[in-house]
Amino acid sequence: MAVTCRRLHDEPGPDEGTLVLVDRLWPRGLRKADAGFDEWAKTVAPSTELRRWYGHDPERWTEFRRRYRTELDEPERAGALDHLRALAHRGPLTLLTASHEVGISHAAYLAELLNG
């Protein structure tokens, strides 16, 4: 599997495959007509409570990953994660996020999980 992630607002690269937005909230400043991705998998995103607690604080990254992994075991999120896994088995998959800190975002952690 080849799963990558990038910021939604960045220019797409070559051979990104299926593009999936993995944020719970619709990105500010983006019209749906200009979205440019294949799917919106908002159910795989962290809960509002976890997202607010984390706040992309690098010191909380390890604990965020632990808590988010627990959330991903919930049935609805587990199903969404399985769907992403199925997409990744079909070909390249790029997870998109509006986060400014992609390297410490839930999208990065999802890519890590999906890549095994």
CSV table of N, CA and C in Angstrom, one decimal, residues 14-84:
chain,number,residue,atom,x,y,z
A,14,PRO,N,2.2,14.4,-8.5
A,14,PRO,CA,1.8,13.3,-9.5
A,14,PRO,C,1.5,12.0,-8.8
A,15,ASP,N,0.6,11.3,-9.4
A,15,ASP,CA,0.2,9.9,-9.0
A,15,ASP,C,-0.2,9.9,-7.5
A,16,GLU,N,-1.1,10.8,-7.1
A,16,GLU,CA,-1.6,10.8,-5.8
A,16,GLU,C,-2.7,9.8,-5.6
A,17,GLY,N,-3.2,9.3,-6.7
A,17,GLY,CA,-4.3,8.3,-6.6
A,17,GLY,C,-5.6,8.8,-6.1
A,18,THR,N,-6.3,8.1,-5.2
A,18,THR,CA,-7.6,8.5,-4.7
A,18,THR,C,-7.3,9.6,-3.6
A,19,LEU,N,-8.0,10.7,-3.7
A,19,LEU,CA,-7.9,11.8,-2.7
A,19,LEU,C,-9.0,11.8,-1.7
A,20,VAL,N,-8.7,11.7,-0.5
A,20,VAL,CA,-9.8,11.6,0.6
A,20,VAL,C,-9.5,12.6,1.6
A,21,LEU,N,-10.5,13.5,1.8
A,21,LEU,CA,-10.5,14.5,2.9
A,21,LEU,C,-10.8,13.7,4.2
A,22,VAL,N,-10.0,13.8,5.2
A,22,VAL,CA,-10.2,13.1,6.5
A,22,VAL,C,-10.5,14.0,7.7
A,23,ASP,N,-10.9,15.2,7.4
A,23,ASP,CA,-11.2,16.2,8.5
A,23,ASP,C,-12.7,16.1,8.8
A,24,ARG,N,-13.1,16.3,10.0
A,24,ARG,CA,-14.5,16.3,10.4
A,24,ARG,C,-15.2,17.6,9.9
A,25,LEU,N,-14.5,18.7,10.0
A,25,LEU,CA,-15.1,20.0,9.6
A,25,LEU,C,-14.7,20.3,8.1
A,26,TRP,N,-15.7,21.0,7.4
A,26,TRP,CA,-15.4,21.4,6.1
A,26,TRP,C,-14.4,22.5,6.2
A,27,PRO,N,-13.3,22.5,5.3
A,27,PRO,CA,-12.3,23.5,5.4
A,27,PRO,C,-12.8,24.9,5.0
A,28,ARG,N,-12.3,25.9,5.8
A,28,ARG,CA,-12.7,27.3,5.6
A,28,ARG,C,-12.1,27.7,4.2
A,29,GLY,N,-12.9,28.5,3.6
A,29,GLY,CA,-12.5,29.1,2.3
A,29,GLY,C,-12.5,28.2,1.1
A,30,LEU,N,-13.1,27.0,1.3
A,30,LEU,CA,-13.1,26.1,0.1
A,30,LEU,C,-14.6,25.9,-0.3
A,31,ARG,N,-14.9,26.2,-1.5
A,31,ARG,CA,-16.2,26.0,-2.0
A,31,ARG,C,-16.3,24.5,-2.4
A,32,LYS,N,-17.5,23.9,-2.2
A,32,LYS,CA,-17.6,22.5,-2.5
A,32,LYS,C,-17.4,22.2,-4.0
A,33,ALA,N,-17.7,23.2,-4.8
A,33,ALA,CA,-17.5,23.0,-6.3
A,33,ALA,C,-16.0,23.0,-6.6
A,34,ASP,N,-15.2,23.5,-5.7
A,34,ASP,CA,-13.7,23.6,-6.0
A,34,ASP,C,-13.0,22.6,-5.2
A,35,ALA,N,-13.7,21.6,-4.6
A,35,ALA,CA,-13.1,20.7,-3.6
A,35,ALA,C,-11.9,19.9,-4.2
A,36,GLY,N,-12.0,19.3,-5.3
A,36,GLY,CA,-10.9,18.6,-5.9
A,36,GLY,C,-10.4,17.3,-5.2
A,37,PHE,N,-11.3,16.6,-4.5
A,37,PHE,CA,-11.0,15.4,-3.9
A,37,PHE,C,-12.1,14.4,-4.3
A,38,ASP,N,-11.8,13.1,-4.0
A,38,ASP,CA,-12.8,12.1,-4.4
A,38,ASP,C,-13.8,11.7,-3.4
A,39,GLU,N,-13.4,11.8,-2.1
A,39,GLU,CA,-14.3,11.4,-1.0
A,39,GLU,C,-14.0,12.3,0.2
A,40,TRP,N,-15.0,12.4,1.1
A,40,TRP,CA,-14.9,13.1,2.4
A,40,TRP,C,-15.2,12.0,3.4
A,41,ALA,N,-14.2,11.6,4.1
A,41,ALA,CA,-14.4,10.5,5.2
A,41,ALA,C,-14.3,11.2,6.6
A,42,LYS,N,-15.3,12.0,6.9
A,42,LYS,CA,-15.3,12.7,8.1
A,42,LYS,C,-15.5,11.8,9.3
A,43,THR,N,-16.1,10.6,9.2
A,43,THR,CA,-16.3,9.8,10.3
A,43,THR,C,-15.0,9.2,10.9
A,44,VAL,N,-13.9,9.2,10.1
A,44,VAL,CA,-12.6,8.7,10.6
A,44,VAL,C,-11.9,9.7,11.4
A,45,ALA,N,-12.3,11.0,11.4
A,45,ALA,CA,-11.6,12.0,12.1
A,45,ALA,C,-11.7,11.9,13.6
A,46,PRO,N,-10.8,12.5,14.3
A,46,PRO,CA,-10.9,12.4,15.8
A,46,PRO,C,-12.2,13.2,16.3
A,47,SER,N,-12.6,12.8,17.4
A,47,SER,CA,-13.8,13.5,18.0
A,47,SER,C,-13.5,15.0,18.2
A,48,THR,N,-14.5,15.8,18.3
A,48,THR,CA,-14.3,17.2,18.6
A,48,THR,C,-13.6,17.4,19.9
A,49,GLU,N,-13.9,16.7,20.9
A,49,GLU,CA,-13.3,16.8,22.2
A,49,GLU,C,-11.8,16.5,22.1
A,50,LEU,N,-11.4,15.4,21.4
A,50,LEU,CA,-10.0,15.1,21.3
A,50,LEU,C,-9.3,16.1,20.4
A,51,ARG,N,-9.9,16.5,19.4
A,51,ARG,CA,-9.3,17.5,18.5
A,51,ARG,C,-9.0,18.8,19.3
A,52,ARG,N,-9.9,19.3,20.1
A,52,ARG,CA,-9.8,20.5,20.9
A,52,ARG,C,-8.7,20.3,21.9
A,53,TRP,N,-8.7,19.2,22.6
A,53,TRP,CA,-7.7,18.9,23.6
A,53,TRP,C,-6.3,18.9,23.0
A,54,TYR,N,-6.1,18.3,21.9
A,54,TYR,CA,-4.8,18.2,21.3
A,54,TYR,C,-4.3,19.5,20.8
A,55,GLY,N,-5.1,20.2,20.0
A,55,GLY,CA,-4.7,21.5,19.5
A,55,GLY,C,-3.4,21.6,18.8
A,56,HIS,N,-2.9,20.4,18.2
A,56,HIS,CA,-1.7,20.3,17.5
A,56,HIS,C,-0.5,20.7,18.3
A,57,ASP,N,-0.6,20.5,19.6
A,57,ASP,CA,0.5,20.7,20.5
A,57,ASP,C,1.5,19.5,20.4
A,58,PRO,N,2.7,19.8,19.9
A,58,PRO,CA,3.7,18.7,19.7
A,58,PRO,C,4.0,17.9,21.0
A,59,GLU,N,3.8,18.5,22.1
A,59,GLU,CA,4.1,17.8,23.4
A,59,GLU,C,3.0,16.8,23.7
A,60,ARG,N,1.8,17.0,23.1
A,60,ARG,CA,0.7,16.1,23.3
A,60,ARG,C,0.6,15.0,22.2
A,61,TRP,N,1.5,15.0,21.2
A,61,TRP,CA,1.4,14.1,20.1
A,61,TRP,C,1.3,12.6,20.5
A,62,THR,N,2.2,12.2,21.4
A,62,THR,CA,2.2,10.8,21.8
A,62,THR,C,0.8,10.4,22.4
A,63,GLU,N,0.4,11.2,23.4
A,63,GLU,CA,-0.9,10.9,24.0
A,63,GLU,C,-2.1,11.1,23.1
A,64,PHE,N,-2.0,12.0,22.1
A,64,PHE,CA,-3.0,12.1,21.1
A,64,PHE,C,-3.2,10.8,20.3
A,65,ARG,N,-2.0,10.3,19.9
A,65,ARG,CA,-2.0,9.1,19.1
A,65,ARG,C,-2.7,7.9,19.9
A,66,ARG,N,-2.4,7.8,21.2
A,66,ARG,CA,-2.9,6.8,22.0
A,66,ARG,C,-4.5,6.9,22.1
A,67,ARG,N,-4.9,8.1,22.4
A,67,ARG,CA,-6.3,8.4,22.5
A,67,ARG,C,-7.1,8.2,21.2
A,68,TYR,N,-6.5,8.7,20.1
A,68,TYR,CA,-7.1,8.6,18.8
A,68,TYR,C,-7.2,7.1,18.4
A,69,ARG,N,-6.2,6.3,18.7
A,69,ARG,CA,-6.2,4.9,18.4
A,69,ARG,C,-7.4,4.2,19.1
A,70,THR,N,-7.6,4.6,20.3
A,70,THR,CA,-8.8,4.1,21.0
A,70,THR,C,-10.1,4.5,20.3
A,71,GLU,N,-10.2,5.7,19.9
A,71,GLU,CA,-11.4,6.2,19.2
A,71,GLU,C,-11.6,5.4,17.9
A,72,LEU,N,-10.5,5.1,17.2
A,72,LEU,CA,-10.6,4.3,15.9
A,72,LEU,C,-11.1,2.9,16.1
A,73,ASP,N,-11.2,2.4,17.3
A,73,ASP,CA,-11.8,1.1,17.6
A,73,ASP,C,-13.3,1.2,17.7
A,74,GLU,N,-13.8,2.4,17.8
A,74,GLU,CA,-15.3,2.5,17.8
A,74,GLU,C,-15.9,2.1,16.5
A,75,PRO,N,-17.0,1.4,16.5
A,75,PRO,CA,-17.6,0.8,15.3
A,75,PRO,C,-17.6,1.7,14.0
A,76,GLU,N,-18.2,2.9,14.2
A,76,GLU,CA,-18.3,3.8,13.0
A,76,GLU,C,-16.9,4.2,12.5
A,77,ARG,N,-16.0,4.5,13.4
A,77,ARG,CA,-14.7,4.9,12.9
A,77,ARG,C,-13.9,3.7,12.4
A,78,ALA,N,-14.1,2.6,13.0
A,78,ALA,CA,-13.4,1.4,12.5
A,78,ALA,C,-13.9,1.0,11.1
A,79,GLY,N,-15.1,1.2,10.8
A,79,GLY,CA,-15.7,1.0,9.5
A,79,GLY,C,-15.1,1.9,8.5
A,80,ALA,N,-14.9,3.2,8.9
A,80,ALA,CA,-14.3,4.2,8.0
A,80,ALA,C,-12.9,3.9,7.8
A,81,LEU,N,-12.2,3.4,8.8
A,81,LEU,CA,-10.8,3.1,8.6
A,81,LEU,C,-10.6,1.9,7.7
A,82,ASP,N,-11.5,0.9,7.8
A,82,ASP,CA,-11.5,-0.3,6.9
A,82,ASP,C,-11.8,0.2,5.5
A,83,HIS,N,-12.6,1.2,5.3
A,83,HIS,CA,-12.9,1.7,3.9
A,83,HIS,C,-11.6,2.3,3.4
A,84,LEU,N,-10.9,3.1,4.2
A,84,LEU,CA,-9.7,3.7,3.7
A,84,LEU,C,-8.6,2.6,3.4
